[in-house]
Amino acid sequence: MIVRELKPNVYSLSAIDWDRKLFDELVPLPEGTTYNAYVVIGSEKTALIDTVHPSMTADFLRALKSMGLSRIDYIVSNHAEPDHSGSIPAVLAEYPEAKVLANVKCRSLLKGSYDLPAETLTLIQDKQRLSLGDRTLQFLWVPWVHWPDTTITYLEEARIAFTCDFLGAHLDGDQQADDLRTHAVEQALEEFEGFALVFLLGVLLRVAAQVD
């Protein structure tokens, strides 16, 4: 598990899966894949955006504890598939005060997948804003930009969009954008663009006809 500080009090947690060979039983993964979650710490509240695949839950919980998080107030579920939501039950067990935030479609899918208490699930609306104190999240529902429940979460003050599976690529985690400075930049970008194109063709375009 790799923990990176993207900006002050904004962190990414990346779980590298070297062994996964197919995504959605369709897309080959010659470089494995990475499950990414994010933590935003505000002056009053702390939000976790997505979790990781259940096969990585134990490492994910250790990473959260290593950050010194004594409390998580919100778990934002951008997408209900298990590579995003699979560790939600375990996180709730460790942080029972947390509320799971999801749009109406995502909430329905989470209910069908996990035995979550009803009081933990909170409905969010398109363009709704949520204050964490000195940080503000805005939720943008983008159905069928990958799946009918897809949400993009935007951190206004830092101007960071957590784009779910939009603008994605399957990489092993060692090829993050921040690391391009230590490699041949043009070569690294070409490799990333290739993986991003495979993701676009294999994951997004097959549902493109559904996009409004």
mmCIF file with all atom_site columns, C-alpha atoms in Angstrom:
data_model
loop_
_atom_site.group_PDB
_atom_site.id
_atom_site.type_symbol
_atom_site.label_atom_id
_atom_site.label_alt_id
_atom_site.label_comp_id
_atom_site.label_asym_id
_atom_site.label_entity_id
_atom_site.label_seq_id
_atom_site.pdbx_PDB_ins_code
_atom_site.Cartn_x
_atom_site.Cartn_y
_atom_site.Cartn_z
_atom_site.occupancy
_atom_site.B_iso_or_equiv
_atom_site.pdbx_formal_charge
_atom_site.auth_seq_id
_atom_site.auth_comp_id
_atom_site.auth_asym_id
_atom_site.auth_atom_id
_atom_site.pdbx_PDB_model_num
ATOM 1   C CA . MET A 1 1   ? 0.000   0.000   0.000   1.00 0.00 ? 1   MET A CA 1
ATOM 2   C CA . ILE A 1 2   ? 1.417   3.362   -1.078  1.00 0.00 ? 2   ILE A CA 1
ATOM 3   C CA . VAL A 1 3   ? 0.306   6.507   0.782   1.00 0.00 ? 3   VAL A CA 1
ATOM 4   C CA . ARG A 1 4   ? 1.066   9.816   -0.932  1.00 0.00 ? 4   ARG A CA 1
ATOM 5   C CA . GLU A 1 5   ? 0.312   13.382  0.128   1.00 0.00 ? 5   GLU A CA 1
ATOM 6   C CA . LEU A 1 6   ? -1.100  15.036  -2.999  1.00 0.00 ? 6   LEU A CA 1
ATOM 7   C CA . LYS A 1 7   ? -1.610  18.422  -1.341  1.00 0.00 ? 7   LYS A CA 1
ATOM 8   C CA . PRO A 1 8   ? -1.707  19.454  2.315   1.00 0.00 ? 8   PRO A CA 1
ATOM 9   C CA . ASN A 1 9   ? -4.205  17.155  4.074   1.00 0.00 ? 9   ASN A CA 1
ATOM 10  C CA . VAL A 1 10  ? -5.137  15.400  0.827   1.00 0.00 ? 10  VAL A CA 1
ATOM 11  C CA . TYR A 1 11  ? -3.801  11.853  0.468   1.00 0.00 ? 11  TYR A CA 1
ATOM 12  C CA . SER A 1 12  ? -3.995  8.992   -2.000  1.00 0.00 ? 12  SER A CA 1
ATOM 13  C CA . LEU A 1 13  ? -3.848  5.368   -0.872  1.00 0.00 ? 13  LEU A CA 1
ATOM 14  C CA . SER A 1 14  ? -2.908  2.968   -3.667  1.00 0.00 ? 14  SER A CA 1
ATOM 15  C CA . ALA A 1 15  ? -3.175  -0.807  -3.359  1.00 0.00 ? 15  ALA A CA 1
ATOM 16  C CA . ILE A 1 16  ? -1.194  -2.564  -6.093  1.00 0.00 ? 16  ILE A CA 1
ATOM 17  C CA . ASP A 1 17  ? -2.611  -5.838  -7.419  1.00 0.00 ? 17  ASP A CA 1
ATOM 18  C CA . TRP A 1 18  ? 0.152   -7.571  -9.341  1.00 0.00 ? 18  TRP A CA 1
ATOM 19  C CA . ASP A 1 19  ? -1.839  -10.777 -9.786  1.00 0.00 ? 19  ASP A CA 1
ATOM 20  C CA . ARG A 1 20  ? -5.078  -9.634  -11.406 1.00 0.00 ? 20  ARG A CA 1
ATOM 21  C CA . LYS A 1 21  ? -5.073  -10.574 -15.085 1.00 0.00 ? 21  LYS A CA 1
ATOM 22  C CA . LEU A 1 22  ? -8.546  -9.502  -16.261 1.00 0.00 ? 22  LEU A CA 1
ATOM 23  C CA . PHE A 1 23  ? -10.855 -6.594  -15.510 1.00 0.00 ? 23  PHE A CA 1
ATOM 24  C CA . ASP A 1 24  ? -14.622 -7.172  -15.840 1.00 0.00 ? 24  ASP A CA 1
ATOM 25  C CA . GLU A 1 25  ? -13.681 -10.589 -17.289 1.00 0.00 ? 25  GLU A CA 1
ATOM 26  C CA . LEU A 1 26  ? -12.889 -8.720  -20.483 1.00 0.00 ? 26  LEU A CA 1
ATOM 27  C CA . VAL A 1 27  ? -9.945  -6.300  -20.339 1.00 0.00 ? 27  VAL A CA 1
ATOM 28  C CA . PRO A 1 28  ? -6.444  -7.878  -20.141 1.00 0.00 ? 28  PRO A CA 1
ATOM 29  C CA . LEU A 1 29  ? -4.202  -6.461  -17.405 1.00 0.00 ? 29  LEU A CA 1
ATOM 30  C CA . PRO A 1 30  ? -0.604  -7.160  -18.500 1.00 0.00 ? 30  PRO A CA 1
ATOM 31  C CA . GLU A 1 31  ? 0.700   -4.629  -15.930 1.00 0.00 ? 31  GLU A CA 1
ATOM 32  C CA . GLY A 1 32  ? -1.710  -5.552  -13.135 1.00 0.00 ? 32  GLY A CA 1
ATOM 33  C CA . THR A 1 33  ? -3.813  -2.774  -11.686 1.00 0.00 ? 33  THR A CA 1
ATOM 34  C CA . THR A 1 34  ? -4.060  -0.373  -8.758  1.00 0.00 ? 34  THR A CA 1
ATOM 35  C CA . TYR A 1 35  ? -7.039  0.374   -6.513  1.00 0.00 ? 35  TYR A CA 1
ATOM 36  C CA . ASN A 1 36  ? -7.041  3.995   -5.383  1.00 0.00 ? 36  ASN A CA 1
ATOM 37  C CA . ALA A 1 37  ? -8.762  5.678   -2.462  1.00 0.00 ? 37  ALA A CA 1
ATOM 38  C CA . TYR A 1 38  ? -8.337  9.189   -1.095  1.00 0.00 ? 38  TYR A CA 1
ATOM 39  C CA . VAL A 1 39  ? -8.477  10.914  2.274   1.00 0.00 ? 39  VAL A CA 1
ATOM 40  C CA . VAL A 1 40  ? -9.374  14.590  2.672   1.00 0.00 ? 40  VAL A CA 1
ATOM 41  C CA . ILE A 1 41  ? -8.834  16.014  6.153   1.00 0.00 ? 41  ILE A CA 1
ATOM 42  C CA . GLY A 1 42  ? -10.738 19.205  6.853   1.00 0.00 ? 42  GLY A CA 1
ATOM 43  C CA . SER A 1 43  ? -10.602 21.418  9.911   1.00 0.00 ? 43  SER A CA 1
ATOM 44  C CA . GLU A 1 44  ? -13.831 19.849  11.209  1.00 0.00 ? 44  GLU A CA 1
ATOM 45  C CA . LYS A 1 45  ? -14.496 16.610  9.321   1.00 0.00 ? 45  LYS A CA 1
ATOM 46  C CA . THR A 1 46  ? -12.556 13.886  7.507   1.00 0.00 ? 46  THR A CA 1
ATOM 47  C CA . ALA A 1 47  ? -13.735 12.185  4.313   1.00 0.00 ? 47  ALA A CA 1
ATOM 48  C CA . LEU A 1 48  ? -12.584 8.942   2.723   1.00 0.00 ? 48  LEU A CA 1
ATOM 49  C CA . ILE A 1 49  ? -13.301 8.829   -1.007  1.00 0.00 ? 49  ILE A CA 1
ATOM 50  C CA . ASP A 1 50  ? -13.749 5.231   -2.188  1.00 0.00 ? 50  ASP A CA 1
ATOM 51  C CA . THR A 1 51  ? -12.016 2.197   -0.718  1.00 0.00 ? 51  THR A CA 1
ATOM 52  C CA . VAL A 1 52  ? -10.183 -0.743  -2.335  1.00 0.00 ? 52  VAL A CA 1
ATOM 53  C CA . HIS A 1 53  ? -10.872 -4.272  -3.529  1.00 0.00 ? 53  HIS A CA 1
ATOM 54  C CA . PRO A 1 54  ? -11.686 -6.637  -0.627  1.00 0.00 ? 54  PRO A CA 1
ATOM 55  C CA . SER A 1 55  ? -8.552  -8.682  -1.326  1.00 0.00 ? 55  SER A CA 1
ATOM 56  C CA . MET A 1 56  ? -6.560  -5.638  -0.170  1.00 0.00 ? 56  MET A CA 1
ATOM 57  C CA . THR A 1 57  ? -8.677  -4.727  2.864   1.00 0.00 ? 57  THR A CA 1
ATOM 58  C CA . ALA A 1 58  ? -6.163  -5.662  5.570   1.00 0.00 ? 58  ALA A CA 1
ATOM 59  C CA . ASP A 1 59  ? -3.386  -3.537  4.030   1.00 0.00 ? 59  ASP A CA 1
ATOM 60  C CA . PHE A 1 60  ? -5.856  -0.709  3.470   1.00 0.00 ? 60  PHE A CA 1
ATOM 61  C CA . LEU A 1 61  ? -6.900  -0.618  7.124   1.00 0.00 ? 61  LEU A CA 1
ATOM 62  C CA . ARG A 1 62  ? -3.269  -0.660  8.234   1.00 0.00 ? 62  ARG A CA 1
ATOM 63  C CA . ALA A 1 63  ? -2.570  2.293   5.934   1.00 0.00 ? 63  ALA A CA 1
ATOM 64  C CA . LEU A 1 64  ? -5.464  4.284   7.389   1.00 0.00 ? 64  LEU A CA 1
ATOM 65  C CA . LYS A 1 65  ? -4.227  3.574   10.911  1.00 0.00 ? 65  LYS A CA 1
ATOM 66  C CA . SER A 1 66  ? -0.664  4.538   9.936   1.00 0.00 ? 66  SER A CA 1
ATOM 67  C CA . MET A 1 67  ? -1.987  7.981   8.986   1.00 0.00 ? 67  MET A CA 1
ATOM 68  C CA . GLY A 1 68  ? -3.130  8.490   12.560  1.00 0.00 ? 68  GLY A CA 1
ATOM 69  C CA . LEU A 1 69  ? -6.808  8.752   11.617  1.00 0.00 ? 69  LEU A CA 1
ATOM 70  C CA . SER A 1 70  ? -8.768  8.421   14.824  1.00 0.00 ? 70  SER A CA 1
ATOM 71  C CA . ARG A 1 71  ? -12.034 9.277   13.090  1.00 0.00 ? 71  ARG A CA 1
ATOM 72  C CA . ILE A 1 72  ? -13.574 9.130   9.605   1.00 0.00 ? 72  ILE A CA 1
ATOM 73  C CA . ASP A 1 73  ? -16.806 11.085  9.283   1.00 0.00 ? 73  ASP A CA 1
ATOM 74  C CA . TYR A 1 74  ? -17.749 10.286  5.694   1.00 0.00 ? 74  TYR A CA 1
ATOM 75  C CA . ILE A 1 75  ? -17.079 7.491   3.214   1.00 0.00 ? 75  ILE A CA 1
ATOM 76  C CA . VAL A 1 76  ? -17.870 8.832   -0.251  1.00 0.00 ? 76  VAL A CA 1
ATOM 77  C CA . SER A 1 77  ? -18.783 6.014   -2.622  1.00 0.00 ? 77  SER A CA 1
ATOM 78  C CA . ASN A 1 78  ? -18.120 7.215   -6.157  1.00 0.00 ? 78  ASN A CA 1
ATOM 79  C CA . HIS A 1 79  ? -18.972 3.789   -7.592  1.00 0.00 ? 79  HIS A CA 1
ATOM 80  C CA . ALA A 1 80  ? -20.371 0.543   -6.186  1.00 0.00 ? 80  ALA A CA 1
ATOM 81  C CA . GLU A 1 81  ? -18.154 -2.010  -7.933  1.00 0.00 ? 81  GLU A CA 1
ATOM 82  C CA . PRO A 1 82  ? -15.924 -3.901  -5.459  1.00 0.00 ? 82  PRO A CA 1
ATOM 83  C CA . ASP A 1 83  ? -12.641 -2.343  -6.619  1.00 0.00 ? 83  ASP A CA 1
ATOM 84  C CA . HIS A 1 84  ? -14.079 0.918   -5.225  1.00 0.00 ? 84  HIS A CA 1
ATOM 85  C CA . SER A 1 85  ? -16.472 -0.218  -2.506  1.00 0.00 ? 85  SER A CA 1
ATOM 86  C CA . GLY A 1 86  ? -15.220 -3.634  -1.418  1.00 0.00 ? 86  GLY A CA 1
ATOM 87  C CA . SER A 1 87  ? -13.647 -2.472  1.839   1.00 0.00 ? 87  SER A CA 1
ATOM 88  C CA . ILE A 1 88  ? -16.554 -0.305  3.012   1.00 0.00 ? 88  ILE A CA 1
ATOM 89  C CA . PRO A 1 89  ? -17.878 -2.887  5.522   1.00 0.00 ? 89  PRO A CA 1
ATOM 90  C CA . ALA A 1 90  ? -14.437 -3.300  7.100   1.00 0.00 ? 90  ALA A CA 1
ATOM 91  C CA . VAL A 1 91  ? -13.884 0.470   7.284   1.00 0.00 ? 91  VAL A CA 1
ATOM 92  C CA . LEU A 1 92  ? -17.262 0.880   8.988   1.00 0.00 ? 92  LEU A CA 1
ATOM 93  C CA . ALA A 1 93  ? -16.284 -1.780  11.506  1.00 0.00 ? 93  ALA A CA 1
ATOM 94  C CA . GLU A 1 94  ? -13.169 0.230   12.368  1.00 0.00 ? 94  GLU A CA 1
ATOM 95  C CA . TYR A 1 95  ? -14.829 3.656   12.136  1.00 0.00 ? 95  TYR A CA 1
ATOM 96  C CA . PRO A 1 96  ? -18.485 3.050   13.116  1.00 0.00 ? 96  PRO A CA 1
ATOM 97  C CA . GLU A 1 97  ? -19.270 6.763   13.270  1.00 0.00 ? 97  GLU A CA 1
ATOM 98  C CA . ALA A 1 98  ? -18.739 7.128   9.489   1.00 0.00 ? 98  ALA A CA 1
ATOM 99  C CA . LYS A 1 99  ? -21.646 7.752   7.129   1.00 0.00 ? 99  LYS A CA 1
ATOM 100 C CA . VAL A 1 100 ? -21.573 6.289   3.612   1.00 0.00 ? 100 VAL A CA 1
ATOM 101 C CA . LEU A 1 101 ? -22.497 8.930   1.025   1.00 0.00 ? 101 LEU A CA 1
ATOM 102 C CA . ALA A 1 102 ? -23.844 7.745   -2.330  1.00 0.00 ? 102 ALA A CA 1
ATOM 103 C CA . ASN A 1 103 ? -26.206 8.812   -5.081  1.00 0.00 ? 103 ASN A CA 1
ATOM 104 C CA . VAL A 1 104 ? -29.534 7.013   -5.420  1.00 0.00 ? 104 VAL A CA 1
ATOM 105 C CA . LYS A 1 105 ? -28.283 4.388   -7.886  1.00 0.00 ? 105 LYS A CA 1
ATOM 106 C CA . CYS A 1 106 ? -25.055 3.746   -6.024  1.00 0.00 ? 106 CYS A CA 1
ATOM 107 C CA . ARG A 1 107 ? -26.931 3.463   -2.735  1.00 0.00 ? 107 ARG A CA 1
ATOM 108 C CA . SER A 1 108 ? -29.208 0.835   -4.246  1.00 0.00 ? 108 SER A CA 1
ATOM 109 C CA . LEU A 1 109 ? -26.249 -1.176  -5.541  1.00 0.00 ? 109 LEU A CA 1
ATOM 110 C CA . LEU A 1 110 ? -24.455 -0.961  -2.186  1.00 0.00 ? 110 LEU A CA 1
ATOM 111 C CA . LYS A 1 111 ? -27.579 -2.184  -0.406  1.00 0.00 ? 111 LYS A CA 1
ATOM 112 C CA . GLY A 1 112 ? -27.686 -5.160  -2.747  1.00 0.00 ? 112 GLY A CA 1
ATOM 113 C CA . SER A 1 113 ? -24.015 -6.003  -2.303  1.00 0.00 ? 113 SER A CA 1
ATOM 114 C CA . TYR A 1 114 ? -23.326 -5.483  1.395   1.00 0.00 ? 114 TYR A CA 1
ATOM 115 C CA . ASP A 1 115 ? -25.244 -5.973  4.606   1.00 0.00 ? 115 ASP A CA 1
ATOM 116 C CA . LEU A 1 116 ? -24.938 -2.331  5.629   1.00 0.00 ? 116 LEU A CA 1
ATOM 117 C CA . PRO A 1 117 ? -27.175 -0.859  8.320   1.00 0.00 ? 117 PRO A CA 1
ATOM 118 C CA . ALA A 1 118 ? -29.667 1.545   6.752   1.00 0.00 ? 118 ALA A CA 1
ATOM 119 C CA . GLU A 1 119 ? -28.616 4.355   9.098   1.00 0.00 ? 119 GLU A CA 1
ATOM 120 C CA . THR A 1 120 ? -25.084 4.331   7.672   1.00 0.00 ? 120 THR A CA 1
ATOM 121 C CA . LEU A 1 121 ? -26.242 5.182   4.119   1.00 0.00 ? 121 LEU A CA 1
ATOM 122 C CA . THR A 1 122 ? -26.841 8.849   3.284   1.00 0.00 ? 122 THR A CA 1
ATOM 123 C CA . LEU A 1 123 ? -28.226 9.959   -0.070  1.00 0.00 ? 123 LEU A CA 1
ATOM 124 C CA . ILE A 1 124 ? -26.351 12.669  -1.976  1.00 0.00 ? 124 ILE A CA 1
ATOM 125 C CA . GLN A 1 125 ? -27.746 14.747  -4.825  1.00 0.00 ? 125 GLN A CA 1
ATOM 126 C CA . ASP A 1 126 ? -26.153 15.942  -8.038  1.00 0.00 ? 126 ASP A CA 1
ATOM 127 C CA . LYS A 1 127 ? -24.129 19.157  -7.439  1.00 0.00 ? 127 LYS A CA 1
ATOM 128 C CA . GLN A 1 128 ? -24.604 18.897  -3.676  1.00 0.00 ? 128 GLN A CA 1
ATOM 129 C CA . ARG A 1 129 ? -21.819 20.483  -1.612  1.00 0.00 ? 129 ARG A CA 1
ATOM 130 C CA . LEU A 1 130 ? -20.473 19.161  1.687   1.00 0.00 ? 130 LEU A CA 1
ATOM 131 C CA . SER A 1 131 ? -18.364 21.181  4.118   1.00 0.00 ? 131 SER A CA 1
ATOM 132 C CA . LEU A 1 132 ? -15.467 19.564  5.971   1.00 0.00 ? 132 LEU A CA 1
ATOM 133 C CA . GLY A 1 133 ? -14.696 22.880  7.672   1.00 0.00 ? 133 GLY A CA 1
ATOM 134 C CA . ASP A 1 134 ? -12.004 24.526  5.606   1.00 0.00 ? 134 ASP A CA 1
ATOM 135 C CA . ARG A 1 135 ? -12.560 22.109  2.704   1.00 0.00 ? 135 ARG A CA 1
ATOM 136 C CA . THR A 1 136 ? -15.626 21.633  0.504   1.00 0.00 ? 136 THR A CA 1
ATOM 137 C CA . LEU A 1 137 ? -16.599 18.612  -1.558  1.00 0.00 ? 137 LEU A CA 1
ATOM 138 C CA . GLN A 1 138 ? -19.027 18.824  -4.467  1.00 0.00 ? 138 GLN A CA 1
ATOM 139 C CA . PHE A 1 139 ? -20.651 15.701  -5.927  1.00 0.00 ? 139 PHE A CA 1
ATOM 140 C CA . LEU A 1 140 ? -21.269 15.472  -9.669  1.00 0.00 ? 140 LEU A CA 1
ATOM 141 C CA . TRP A 1 141 ? -23.340 12.554  -10.870 1.00 0.00 ? 141 TRP A CA 1
ATOM 142 C CA . VAL A 1 142 ? -22.160 11.384  -14.324 1.00 0.00 ? 142 VAL A CA 1
ATOM 143 C CA . PRO A 1 143 ? -24.262 8.279   -15.096 1.00 0.00 ? 143 PRO A CA 1
ATOM 144 C CA . TRP A 1 144 ? -22.877 5.859   -17.667 1.00 0.00 ? 144 TRP A CA 1
ATOM 145 C CA . VAL A 1 145 ? -19.455 7.486   -17.622 1.00 0.00 ? 145 VAL A CA 1
ATOM 146 C CA . HIS A 1 146 ? -18.438 3.971   -16.949 1.00 0.00 ? 146 HIS A CA 1
ATOM 147 C CA . TRP A 1 147 ? -21.512 2.807   -14.996 1.00 0.00 ? 147 TRP A CA 1
ATOM 148 C CA . PRO A 1 148 ? -24.996 4.123   -14.074 1.00 0.00 ? 148 PRO A CA 1
ATOM 149 C CA . ASP A 1 149 ? -23.945 5.065   -10.534 1.00 0.00 ? 149 ASP A CA 1
ATOM 150 C CA . THR A 1 150 ? -20.736 6.941   -11.348 1.00 0.00 ? 150 THR A CA 1
ATOM 151 C CA . THR A 1 151 ? -20.005 10.073  -9.309  1.00 0.00 ? 151 THR A CA 1
ATOM 152 C CA . ILE A 1 152 ? -17.113 12.516  -9.602  1.00 0.00 ? 152 ILE A CA 1
ATOM 153 C CA . THR A 1 153 ? -16.173 14.206  -6.325  1.00 0.00 ? 153 THR A CA 1
ATOM 154 C CA . TYR A 1 154 ? -14.592 17.654  -6.607  1.00 0.00 ? 154 TYR A CA 1
ATOM 155 C CA . LEU A 1 155 ? -12.516 19.237  -3.847  1.00 0.00 ? 155 LEU A CA 1
ATOM 156 C CA . GLU A 1 156 ? -13.141 22.899  -4.486  1.00 0.00 ? 156 GLU A CA 1
ATOM 157 C CA . GLU A 1 157 ? -10.313 24.623  -2.588  1.00 0.00 ? 157 GLU A CA 1
ATOM 158 C CA . ALA A 1 158 ? -7.580  22.341  -3.958  1.00 0.00 ? 158 ALA A CA 1
ATOM 159 C CA . ARG A 1 159 ? -9.222  22.083  -7.411  1.00 0.00 ? 159 ARG A CA 1
ATOM 160 C CA . ILE A 1 160 ? -8.875  18.296  -7.410  1.00 0.00 ? 160 ILE A CA 1
ATOM 161 C CA . ALA A 1 161 ? -11.413 16.068  -9.175  1.00 0.00 ? 161 ALA A CA 1
ATOM 162 C CA . PHE A 1 162 ? -11.598 12.478  -7.962  1.00 0.00 ? 162 PHE A CA 1
ATOM 163 C CA . THR A 1 163 ? -12.829 11.068  -11.250 1.00 0.00 ? 163 THR A CA 1
ATOM 164 C CA . CYS A 1 164 ? -13.790 7.504   -10.335 1.00 0.00 ? 164 CYS A CA 1
ATOM 165 C CA . ASP A 1 165 ? -13.176 5.332   -13.445 1.00 0.00 ? 165 ASP A CA 1
ATOM 166 C CA . PHE A 1 166 ? -13.271 8.273   -15.823 1.00 0.00 ? 166 PHE A CA 1
ATOM 167 C CA . LEU A 1 167 ? -9.772  9.254   -17.099 1.00 0.00 ? 167 LEU A CA 1
ATOM 168 C CA . GLY A 1 168 ? -8.518  5.897   -15.803 1.00 0.00 ? 168 GLY A CA 1
ATOM 169 C CA . ALA A 1 169 ? -5.885  3.378   -16.806 1.00 0.00 ? 169 ALA A CA 1
ATOM 170 C CA . HIS A 1 170 ? -4.827  -0.002  -15.447 1.00 0.00 ? 170 HIS A CA 1
ATOM 171 C CA . LEU A 1 171 ? -1.259  0.350   -14.172 1.00 0.00 ? 171 LEU A CA 1
ATOM 172 C CA . ASP A 1 172 ? 0.699   -1.304  -11.398 1.00 0.00 ? 172 ASP A CA 1
ATOM 173 C CA . GLY A 1 173 ? 0.993   1.818   -9.250  1.00 0.00 ? 173 GLY A CA 1
ATOM 174 C CA . ASP A 1 174 ? 4.710   2.443   -9.778  1.00 0.00 ? 174 ASP A CA 1
ATOM 175 C CA . GLN A 1 175 ? 3.931   4.605   -12.797 1.00 0.00 ? 175 GLN A CA 1
ATOM 176 C CA . GLN A 1 176 ? 2.059   7.421   -11.049 1.00 0.00 ? 176 GLN A CA 1
ATOM 177 C CA . ALA A 1 177 ? 2.096   10.871  -12.610 1.00 0.00 ? 177 ALA A CA 1
ATOM 178 C CA . ASP A 1 178 ? 4.170   12.352  -9.779  1.00 0.00 ? 178 ASP A CA 1
ATOM 179 C CA . ASP A 1 179 ? 6.939   9.863   -10.548 1.00 0.00 ? 179 ASP A CA 1
ATOM 180 C CA . LEU A 1 180 ? 7.359   10.982  -14.154 1.00 0.00 ? 180 LEU A CA 1
ATOM 181 C CA . ARG A 1 181 ? 10.085  13.407  -13.079 1.00 0.00 ? 181 ARG A CA 1
ATOM 182 C CA . THR A 1 182 ? 12.390  10.463  -12.409 1.00 0.00 ? 182 THR A CA 1
ATOM 183 C CA . HIS A 1 183 ? 11.804  8.815   -15.808 1.00 0.00 ? 183 HIS A CA 1
ATOM 184 C CA . ALA A 1 184 ? 12.004  9.772   -19.458 1.00 0.00 ? 184 ALA A CA 1
ATOM 185 C CA . VAL A 1 185 ? 8.868   11.907  -19.461 1.00 0.00 ? 185 VAL A CA 1
ATOM 186 C CA . GLU A 1 186 ? 7.892   11.457  -23.106 1.00 0.00 ? 186 GLU A CA 1
ATOM 187 C CA . GLN A 1 187 ? 8.286   7.671   -22.927 1.00 0.00 ? 187 GLN A CA 1
ATOM 188 C CA . ALA A 1 188 ? 6.327   7.458   -19.674 1.00 0.00 ? 188 ALA A CA 1
ATOM 189 C CA . LEU A 1 189 ? 3.483   9.564   -21.085 1.00 0.00 ? 189 LEU A CA 1
ATOM 190 C CA . GLU A 1 190 ? 3.327   7.448   -24.233 1.00 0.00 ? 190 GLU A CA 1
ATOM 191 C CA . GLU A 1 191 ? 3.034   4.294   -22.118 1.00 0.00 ? 191 GLU A CA 1
ATOM 192 C CA . PHE A 1 192 ? 0.307   5.860   -19.980 1.00 0.00 ? 192 PHE A CA 1
ATOM 193 C CA . GLU A 1 193 ? -1.636  7.031   -23.031 1.00 0.00 ? 193 GLU A CA 1
ATOM 194 C CA . GLY A 1 194 ? -1.561  3.495   -24.411 1.00 0.00 ? 194 GLY A CA 1
ATOM 195 C CA . PHE A 1 195 ? -2.996  2.008   -21.220 1.00 0.00 ? 195 PHE A CA 1
ATOM 196 C CA . ALA A 1 196 ? -5.576  4.803   -21.000 1.00 0.00 ? 196 ALA A CA 1
ATOM 197 C CA . LEU A 1 197 ? -6.728  4.081   -24.568 1.00 0.00 ? 197 LEU A CA 1
ATOM 198 C CA . VAL A 1 198 ? -7.160  0.385   -23.770 1.00 0.00 ? 198 VAL A CA 1
ATOM 199 C CA . PHE A 1 199 ? -9.224  1.355   -20.724 1.00 0.00 ? 199 PHE A CA 1
ATOM 200 C CA . LEU A 1 200 ? -11.333 3.780   -22.752 1.00 0.00 ? 200 LEU A CA 1
ATOM 201 C CA . LEU A 1 201 ? -12.083 1.249   -25.479 1.00 0.00 ? 201 LEU A CA 1
ATOM 202 C CA . GLY A 1 202 ? -12.658 -1.686  -23.181 1.00 0.00 ? 202 GLY A CA 1
ATOM 203 C CA . VAL A 1 203 ? -14.549 -0.097  -20.308 1.00 0.00 ? 203 VAL A CA 1
ATOM 204 C CA . LEU A 1 204 ? -16.147 3.178   -21.340 1.00 0.00 ? 204 LEU A CA 1
ATOM 205 C CA . LEU A 1 205 ? -17.107 2.921   -24.998 1.00 0.00 ? 205 LEU A CA 1
ATOM 206 C CA . ARG A 1 206 ? -19.107 -0.262  -24.513 1.00 0.00 ? 206 ARG A CA 1
ATOM 207 C CA . VAL A 1 207 ? -21.602 1.798   -22.482 1.00 0.00 ? 207 VAL A CA 1
ATOM 208 C CA . ALA A 1 208 ? -21.245 5.027   -24.478 1.00 0.00 ? 208 ALA A CA 1
ATOM 209 C CA . ALA A 1 209 ? -24.664 4.637   -26.087 1.00 0.00 ? 209 ALA A CA 1
ATOM 210 C CA . GLN A 1 210 ? -26.205 5.032   -22.629 1.00 0.00 ? 210 GLN A CA 1
ATOM 211 C CA . VAL A 1 211 ? -24.631 8.456   -22.025 1.00 0.00 ? 211 VAL A CA 1
ATOM 212 C CA . ASP A 1 212 ? -27.121 11.301  -22.265 1.00 0.00 ? 212 ASP A CA 1
#
